């Protein structure tokens, strides 16, 4: 414990009487460098929020925000459990304008993950409570705010990029451009904090930043890969939703990583965010200058970003490795993207496109003959490559099983399942219902066994207690005689999995039900206990 | 020699649909039409039909569209539908004709434009950008549902998994009428099912891949009956749906297609609630130019910020008229399909006598009833809900606006009604927490067959034959007689 650090911190905190980027940066850095004092710093900040006048509370919350986003551990977890209380306390004391800013801030919390982690910045339950609180407090607030949300998250983006750049600067001091690049980013961050931007500019900036972040993430991933372990390298980007490609394990060598800073800065330059001036004189240093993309980015709908995402994507994806039907689809969509214009107001073109465009025959075929194998029973289509052929075979197997069972009306007793609860549905994987999912096959086998022949458990001859109970629903089960074998049995039951005694049984129906629900069971969100009539 | 008329009708009729045209049909409930695509490609609202397979349709109005230059040749024949032979006020003839006036090319254009957006979402390696979140609005019979079916079907054909949200309580989408659902659609719709959507999972085999809906109960078929409850439930559905989009990458890229009841500018608060609750970024107006303009004005801010766009599509003329009795019959059949399955998949519901005293039963409140009731309360004596341990300084939800407890459940208020089985177990002390009840989605539905007032027993039909839970029940306004 170093009381002087905390004392100093408290003093500097008092200067935070206006939205000062520099003070927040300084205090963030101090927090970063003094993680051992985290407890004291957290207390100082929380106290400051409580004590200062309402107008200044927001700025201290910005500091809290900055520390959690930039430094991360241990701060974000320490603030995390209090964040609902802190946030609502402020919210209740401030004016509508400040409330709007609070909501914006909250929006960024909902999106951002904690540094170096896949967890959210603050605990989900706290965020959910804030969300509920805001919904109740002022349901209409969110509506007027959608525009401004991005700006603060951009600042956060830059804040997370900066330390990476700095690190690169340290590790590669020979690259003289890095310090300049850093200062350009810093300047951009500052302007973002000071000035209100229109949506188009913000979208432009966001697009570039997103790209940079991705690049950095990839580069650091690529750097982390041990060359001998090529199998684990980045898999080809996955564009389709359904099944992964068959195991074709040609070990593609990872692309040599370009130095992050170079890539990053090339992006900045190519985006027009940074202008580079280099005289033709030998050895002259390039001059970097920040250019704001005032007119570079025009309005876009759907938050679409850079010029032609599709064409970039197609280049990235190395088209030749994609299945042919997808290659065709991308090519057709690329044509449409040009007509629609991703950059030049997608939405105003959209109306004209819907009413007046005539799709090329080749585009229409994306829905039909591009996948030329059509199921003779239901009309579902599959591509004619190896994978499509295999899928169609699985699909036909499924038809066969289902038809066989459906034709067996008398023994195929089935009923509607219960619906899922909200938490289960949110986590439900739709392909669990698909004909390609192995679990379906397994389940099919189970139900078939029970539906085409009556299931029962033969009561062991040495059993003294003929009455039993279902281990799932606890219903009492009485013995009955199997007319075919004249044995005593527990009807409609099966041995519980993992059972050794021969006595632990469950209803077949209970087991299936439990099995089906199992996937979503671990959501911890208060699964409802099922009860049966007494 | 004159041929008897029924033979006439039984002889297969051949139809040729030219490329880009649609063949419209209206099959009464009295009649079963079997339809077979012989050549080319035909589709019903985006669902491609198999070739040389006889499809069985009854009580359906729709159209087969021929998307390819080869056109589509099909055959149909009709038979009387013995189950519905007494359905009154309809004749047994199938009305049918080919028309080149079709909205499908517009829907195809829209689908491909949406696919461009989905690809962009798929390309977002941070997985934050979502696919298009589309709201379809328009008058009655403007073709909203046809558009919704086409959009999700085309998306599924492009290997996307959009979430289909149905906010029209008149329609039972993968479920019963009177409720709101959200369903990720990965696969074909089942054109042969009662309303052309298909079913939810059963304990056994279904000839189509079932769709798994999230179900929120509303309990009326009309939005105006309790617009507060309607908005509350759609907000809840919106939260869950957006959470799904966050959690499930396929759904994130797939985006949303939201189908609605007929809404006009009079219902702008409902439209606004939907736009907010589902973060809608594209409103598609079916066949109402005036509404396009009005919504453009209303959402001017969002549009200027490019957070939202409003476009129109032409009215779909495939279905020009649906009688009230036809709608009602469709709802009844949807309910029957929930409990008993259909001609392909038979289901065995469970009939069970239930002791009413061991249950807590609510009934959905009509808003009008509620407000007039409130007028009699002396001021300051307003209802406060029993919420414990909620530290959030939020306004406590009063339950009476939404559900009224049935203190005297009996045959007159329960018999022949459809009842919601909530997720809330009957508490030992009988006190139900309002928020818990309001937050509950739907476990399933039961049908009250008969109430014995003397014995305090009700005879109920349950969809599932095992694990009937003793949960709080909510009686809906939806009646049904077997
Ligand atoms: Zn098939
Ligand atoms: Zn059991």
PDB file of N, CA, C and O in Angstrom, chain A residues 374-418:
ATOM      1  N   UNK A 374     -31.659 -31.924 -56.942  1.00  0.00           N
ATOM      2  CA  UNK A 374     -32.913 -31.612 -56.282  1.00  0.00           C
ATOM      3  C   UNK A 374     -33.500 -32.892 -55.697  1.00  0.00           C
ATOM      4  O   UNK A 374     -33.583 -33.910 -56.372  1.00  0.00           O
ATOM      5  N   UNK A 375     -33.866 -32.806 -54.426  1.00  0.00           N
ATOM      6  CA  UNK A 375     -34.433 -33.987 -53.772  1.00  0.00           C
ATOM      7  C   UNK A 375     -35.751 -34.345 -54.439  1.00  0.00           C
ATOM      8  O   UNK A 375     -36.619 -33.508 -54.623  1.00  0.00           O
ATOM      9  N   UNK A 376     -35.881 -35.610 -54.799  1.00  0.00           N
ATOM     10  CA  UNK A 376     -37.083 -36.032 -55.518  1.00  0.00           C
ATOM     11  C   UNK A 376     -38.296 -36.067 -54.591  1.00  0.00           C
ATOM     12  O   UNK A 376     -39.419 -36.135 -55.043  1.00  0.00           O
ATOM     13  N   UNK A 377     -38.066 -36.029 -53.287  1.00  0.00           N
ATOM     14  CA  UNK A 377     -39.206 -36.142 -52.379  1.00  0.00           C
ATOM     15  C   UNK A 377     -39.713 -34.799 -51.883  1.00  0.00           C
ATOM     16  O   UNK A 377     -40.908 -34.599 -51.726  1.00  0.00           O
ATOM     17  N   UNK A 378     -38.784 -33.876 -51.572  1.00  0.00           N
ATOM     18  CA  UNK A 378     -39.259 -32.628 -50.986  1.00  0.00           C
ATOM     19  C   UNK A 378     -38.819 -31.400 -51.777  1.00  0.00           C
ATOM     20  O   UNK A 378     -39.277 -30.301 -51.504  1.00  0.00           O
ATOM     21  N   UNK A 379     -37.923 -31.560 -52.740  1.00  0.00           N
ATOM     22  CA  UNK A 379     -37.543 -30.423 -53.556  1.00  0.00           C
ATOM     23  C   UNK A 379     -36.341 -29.644 -53.041  1.00  0.00           C
ATOM     24  O   UNK A 379     -35.905 -28.697 -53.688  1.00  0.00           O
ATOM     25  N   UNK A 380     -35.804 -30.043 -51.908  1.00  0.00           N
ATOM     26  CA  UNK A 380     -34.622 -29.356 -51.383  1.00  0.00           C
ATOM     27  C   UNK A 380     -33.436 -29.553 -52.332  1.00  0.00           C
ATOM     28  O   UNK A 380     -33.299 -30.602 -52.950  1.00  0.00           O
ATOM     29  N   UNK A 381     -32.613 -28.499 -52.436  1.00  0.00           N
ATOM     30  CA  UNK A 381     -31.522 -28.572 -53.406  1.00  0.00           C
ATOM     31  C   UNK A 381     -30.153 -28.710 -52.743  1.00  0.00           C
ATOM     32  O   UNK A 381     -29.933 -28.198 -51.645  1.00  0.00           O
ATOM     33  N   UNK A 382     -29.255 -29.375 -53.457  1.00  0.00           N
ATOM     34  CA  UNK A 382     -27.885 -29.545 -52.986  1.00  0.00           C
ATOM     35  C   UNK A 382     -26.932 -29.288 -54.143  1.00  0.00           C
ATOM     36  O   UNK A 382     -27.267 -29.588 -55.292  1.00  0.00           O
ATOM     37  N   UNK A 383     -25.746 -28.756 -53.849  1.00  0.00           N
ATOM     38  CA  UNK A 383     -24.767 -28.574 -54.927  1.00  0.00           C
ATOM     39  C   UNK A 383     -24.288 -29.937 -55.422  1.00  0.00           C
ATOM     40  O   UNK A 383     -24.359 -30.927 -54.697  1.00  0.00           O
ATOM     41  N   UNK A 384     -23.798 -29.945 -56.650  1.00  0.00           N
ATOM     42  CA  UNK A 384     -23.463 -31.234 -57.250  1.00  0.00           C
ATOM     43  C   UNK A 384     -22.037 -31.675 -56.951  1.00  0.00           C
ATOM     44  O   UNK A 384     -21.573 -32.667 -57.485  1.00  0.00           O
ATOM     45  N   UNK A 385     -21.329 -30.919 -56.094  1.00  0.00           N
ATOM     46  CA  UNK A 385     -19.972 -31.362 -55.768  1.00  0.00           C
ATOM     47  C   UNK A 385     -20.021 -32.515 -54.761  1.00  0.00           C
ATOM     48  O   UNK A 385     -21.087 -32.981 -54.373  1.00  0.00           O
ATOM     49  N   UNK A 386     -18.848 -32.956 -54.331  1.00  0.00           N
ATOM     50  CA  UNK A 386     -18.787 -34.124 -53.442  1.00  0.00           C
ATOM     51  C   UNK A 386     -19.569 -33.893 -52.157  1.00  0.00           C
ATOM     52  O   UNK A 386     -20.301 -34.758 -51.690  1.00  0.00           O
ATOM     53  N   UNK A 387     -19.407 -32.695 -51.644  1.00  0.00           N
ATOM     54  CA  UNK A 387     -20.046 -32.415 -50.369  1.00  0.00           C
ATOM     55  C   UNK A 387     -21.570 -32.411 -50.527  1.00  0.00           C
ATOM     56  O   UNK A 387     -22.283 -32.988 -49.716  1.00  0.00           O
ATOM     57  N   UNK A 388     -22.012 -31.777 -51.607  1.00  0.00           N
ATOM     58  CA  UNK A 388     -23.454 -31.736 -51.861  1.00  0.00           C
ATOM     59  C   UNK A 388     -24.022 -33.131 -52.055  1.00  0.00           C
ATOM     60  O   UNK A 388     -25.090 -33.459 -51.537  1.00  0.00           O
ATOM     61  N   UNK A 389     -23.284 -33.959 -52.778  1.00  0.00           N
ATOM     62  CA  UNK A 389     -23.742 -35.324 -53.018  1.00  0.00           C
ATOM     63  C   UNK A 389     -23.851 -36.077 -51.694  1.00  0.00           C
ATOM     64  O   UNK A 389     -24.829 -36.780 -51.439  1.00  0.00           O
ATOM     65  N   UNK A 390     -22.851 -35.870 -50.828  1.00  0.00           N
ATOM     66  CA  UNK A 390     -22.878 -36.550 -49.533  1.00  0.00           C
ATOM     67  C   UNK A 390     -24.055 -36.061 -48.690  1.00  0.00           C
ATOM     68  O   UNK A 390     -24.740 -36.850 -48.035  1.00  0.00           O
ATOM     69  N   UNK A 391     -24.281 -34.756 -48.750  1.00  0.00           N
ATOM     70  CA  UNK A 391     -25.388 -34.217 -47.961  1.00  0.00           C
ATOM     71  C   UNK A 391     -26.724 -34.736 -48.475  1.00  0.00           C
ATOM     72  O   UNK A 391     -27.627 -35.045 -47.711  1.00  0.00           O
ATOM     73  N   UNK A 392     -26.823 -34.815 -49.789  1.00  0.00           N
ATOM     74  CA  UNK A 392     -28.081 -35.300 -50.334  1.00  0.00           C
ATOM     75  C   UNK A 392     -28.321 -36.749 -49.923  1.00  0.00           C
ATOM     76  O   UNK A 392     -29.441 -37.146 -49.630  1.00  0.00           O
ATOM     77  N   UNK A 393     -27.248 -37.506 -49.840  1.00  0.00           N
ATOM     78  CA  UNK A 393     -27.409 -38.893 -49.442  1.00  0.00           C
ATOM     79  C   UNK A 393     -27.923 -38.966 -47.996  1.00  0.00           C
ATOM     80  O   UNK A 393     -28.871 -39.690 -47.701  1.00  0.00           O
ATOM     81  N   UNK A 394     -27.317 -38.183 -47.117  1.00  0.00           N
ATOM     82  CA  UNK A 394     -27.787 -38.134 -45.729  1.00  0.00           C
ATOM     83  C   UNK A 394     -29.252 -37.715 -45.675  1.00  0.00           C
ATOM     84  O   UNK A 394     -30.047 -38.255 -44.903  1.00  0.00           O
ATOM     85  N   UNK A 395     -29.564 -36.744 -46.504  1.00  0.00           N
ATOM     86  CA  UNK A 395     -30.922 -36.220 -46.545  1.00  0.00           C
ATOM     87  C   UNK A 395     -31.915 -37.317 -46.968  1.00  0.00           C
ATOM     88  O   UNK A 395     -32.967 -37.487 -46.375  1.00  0.00           O
ATOM     89  N   UNK A 396     -31.525 -38.088 -47.984  1.00  0.00           N
ATOM     90  CA  UNK A 396     -32.414 -39.151 -48.444  1.00  0.00           C
ATOM     91  C   UNK A 396     -32.541 -40.258 -47.394  1.00  0.00           C
ATOM     92  O   UNK A 396     -33.616 -40.829 -47.215  1.00  0.00           O
ATOM     93  N   UNK A 397     -31.445 -40.534 -46.700  1.00  0.00           N
ATOM     94  CA  UNK A 397     -31.513 -41.502 -45.595  1.00  0.00           C
ATOM     95  C   UNK A 397     -32.541 -41.055 -44.567  1.00  0.00           C
ATOM     96  O   UNK A 397     -33.321 -41.846 -44.046  1.00  0.00           O
ATOM     97  N   UNK A 398     -32.505 -39.783 -44.323  1.00  0.00           N
ATOM     98  CA  UNK A 398     -33.440 -39.220 -43.346  1.00  0.00           C
ATOM     99  C   UNK A 398     -34.883 -39.417 -43.815  1.00  0.00           C
ATOM    100  O   UNK A 398     -35.741 -39.872 -43.069  1.00  0.00           O
ATOM    101  N   UNK A 399     -35.142 -39.086 -45.101  1.00  0.00           N
ATOM    102  CA  UNK A 399     -36.484 -39.312 -45.643  1.00  0.00           C
ATOM    103  C   UNK A 399     -36.896 -40.763 -45.437  1.00  0.00           C
ATOM    104  O   UNK A 399     -38.019 -41.059 -45.036  1.00  0.00           O
ATOM    105  N   UNK A 400     -35.967 -41.658 -45.706  1.00  0.00           N
ATOM    106  CA  UNK A 400     -36.275 -43.077 -45.633  1.00  0.00           C
ATOM    107  C   UNK A 400     -36.687 -43.471 -44.213  1.00  0.00           C
ATOM    108  O   UNK A 400     -37.701 -44.122 -44.001  1.00  0.00           O
ATOM    109  N   UNK A 401     -35.890 -43.033 -43.256  1.00  0.00           N
ATOM    110  CA  UNK A 401     -36.203 -43.360 -41.850  1.00  0.00           C
ATOM    111  C   UNK A 401     -37.568 -42.806 -41.453  1.00  0.00           C
ATOM    112  O   UNK A 401     -38.386 -43.490 -40.853  1.00  0.00           O
ATOM    113  N   UNK A 402     -37.761 -41.524 -41.811  1.00  0.00           N
ATOM    114  CA  UNK A 402     -39.009 -40.877 -41.409  1.00  0.00           C
ATOM    115  C   UNK A 402     -40.204 -41.576 -42.059  1.00  0.00           C
ATOM    116  O   UNK A 402     -41.182 -41.886 -41.407  1.00  0.00           O
ATOM    117  N   UNK A 403     -40.096 -41.844 -43.349  1.00  0.00           N
ATOM    118  CA  UNK A 403     -41.212 -42.474 -44.040  1.00  0.00           C
ATOM    119  C   UNK A 403     -41.553 -43.823 -43.432  1.00  0.00           C
ATOM    120  O   UNK A 403     -42.716 -44.178 -43.267  1.00  0.00           O
ATOM    121  N   UNK A 404     -40.507 -44.549 -43.102  1.00  0.00           N
ATOM    122  CA  UNK A 404     -40.719 -45.869 -42.538  1.00  0.00           C
ATOM    123  C   UNK A 404     -41.493 -45.750 -41.225  1.00  0.00           C
ATOM    124  O   UNK A 404     -42.420 -46.507 -40.948  1.00  0.00           O
ATOM    125  N   UNK A 405     -41.101 -44.787 -40.444  1.00  0.00           N
ATOM    126  CA  UNK A 405     -41.763 -44.647 -39.150  1.00  0.00           C
ATOM    127  C   UNK A 405     -43.175 -44.105 -39.296  1.00  0.00           C
ATOM    128  O   UNK A 405     -44.085 -44.521 -38.589  1.00  0.00           O
ATOM    129  N   UNK A 406     -43.340 -43.155 -40.214  1.00  0.00           N
ATOM    130  CA  UNK A 406     -44.671 -42.571 -40.364  1.00  0.00           C
ATOM    131  C   UNK A 406     -45.658 -43.591 -40.894  1.00  0.00           C
ATOM    132  O   UNK A 406     -46.845 -43.546 -40.590  1.00  0.00           O
ATOM    133  N   UNK A 407     -45.163 -44.527 -41.702  1.00  0.00           N
ATOM    134  CA  UNK A 407     -46.079 -45.506 -42.276  1.00  0.00           C
ATOM    135  C   UNK A 407     -46.573 -46.462 -41.198  1.00  0.00           C
ATOM    136  O   UNK A 407     -47.540 -47.168 -41.371  1.00  0.00           O
ATOM    137  N   UNK A 408     -45.913 -46.460 -40.086  1.00  0.00           N
ATOM    138  CA  UNK A 408     -46.254 -47.366 -39.003  1.00  0.00           C
ATOM    139  C   UNK A 408     -47.166 -46.676 -37.996  1.00  0.00           C
ATOM    140  O   UNK A 408     -46.829 -46.496 -36.841  1.00  0.00           O
ATOM    141  N   UNK A 409     -48.348 -46.258 -38.475  1.00  0.00           N
ATOM    142  CA  UNK A 409     -49.238 -45.426 -37.655  1.00  0.00           C
ATOM    143  C   UNK A 409     -49.503 -45.998 -36.280  1.00  0.00           C
ATOM    144  O   UNK A 409     -49.512 -45.293 -35.285  1.00  0.00           O
ATOM    145  N   UNK A 410     -49.747 -47.283 -36.220  1.00  0.00           N
ATOM    146  CA  UNK A 410     -50.257 -47.851 -34.975  1.00  0.00           C
ATOM    147  C   UNK A 410     -49.233 -47.780 -33.859  1.00  0.00           C
ATOM    148  O   UNK A 410     -49.565 -47.488 -32.718  1.00  0.00           O
ATOM    149  N   UNK A 411     -47.997 -48.062 -34.216  1.00  0.00           N
ATOM    150  CA  UNK A 411     -47.006 -48.123 -33.145  1.00  0.00           C
ATOM    151  C   UNK A 411     -46.248 -46.817 -32.979  1.00  0.00           C
ATOM    152  O   UNK A 411     -45.604 -46.597 -31.974  1.00  0.00           O
ATOM    153  N   UNK A 412     -46.339 -45.968 -33.965  1.00  0.00           N
ATOM    154  CA  UNK A 412     -45.572 -44.722 -33.893  1.00  0.00           C
ATOM    155  C   UNK A 412     -46.377 -43.671 -33.137  1.00  0.00           C
ATOM    156  O   UNK A 412     -46.976 -42.790 -33.719  1.00  0.00           O
ATOM    157  N   UNK A 413     -46.423 -43.812 -31.828  1.00  0.00           N
ATOM    158  CA  UNK A 413     -47.185 -42.860 -31.018  1.00  0.00           C
ATOM    159  C   UNK A 413     -46.293 -41.685 -30.677  1.00  0.00           C
ATOM    160  O   UNK A 413     -45.226 -41.846 -30.102  1.00  0.00           O
ATOM    161  N   UNK A 414     -46.718 -40.520 -31.063  1.00  0.00           N
ATOM    162  CA  UNK A 414     -45.908 -39.349 -30.757  1.00  0.00           C
ATOM    163  C   UNK A 414     -46.792 -38.162 -30.473  1.00  0.00           C
ATOM    164  O   UNK A 414     -47.983 -38.154 -30.773  1.00  0.00           O
ATOM    165  N   UNK A 415     -46.205 -37.150 -29.853  1.00  0.00           N
ATOM    166  CA  UNK A 415     -46.994 -35.981 -29.503  1.00  0.00           C
ATOM    167  C   UNK A 415     -46.116 -34.741 -29.616  1.00  0.00           C
ATOM    168  O   UNK A 415     -44.917 -34.830 -29.798  1.00  0.00           O
ATOM    169  N   UNK A 416     -46.750 -33.608 -29.509  1.00  0.00           N
ATOM    170  CA  UNK A 416     -46.039 -32.337 -29.626  1.00  0.00           C
ATOM    171  C   UNK A 416     -45.130 -32.150 -28.407  1.00  0.00           C
ATOM    172  O   UNK A 416     -45.526 -32.444 -27.288  1.00  0.00           O
ATOM    173  N   UNK A 417     -43.947 -31.638 -28.631  1.00  0.00           N
ATOM    174  CA  UNK A 417     -43.064 -31.344 -27.498  1.00  0.00           C
ATOM    175  C   UNK A 417     -43.439 -29.995 -26.897  1.00  0.00           C
ATOM    176  O   UNK A 417     -44.082 -29.177 -27.545  1.00  0.00           O
ATOM    177  N   UNK A 418     -42.999 -29.779 -25.687  1.00  0.00           N
ATOM    178  CA  UNK A 418     -43.159 -28.453 -25.096  1.00  0.00           C
ATOM    179  C   UNK A 418     -42.250 -27.468 -25.817  1.00  0.00           C
ATOM    180  O   UNK A 418     -41.229 -27.843 -26.386  1.00  0.00           O
TER     181      UNK A 418
END
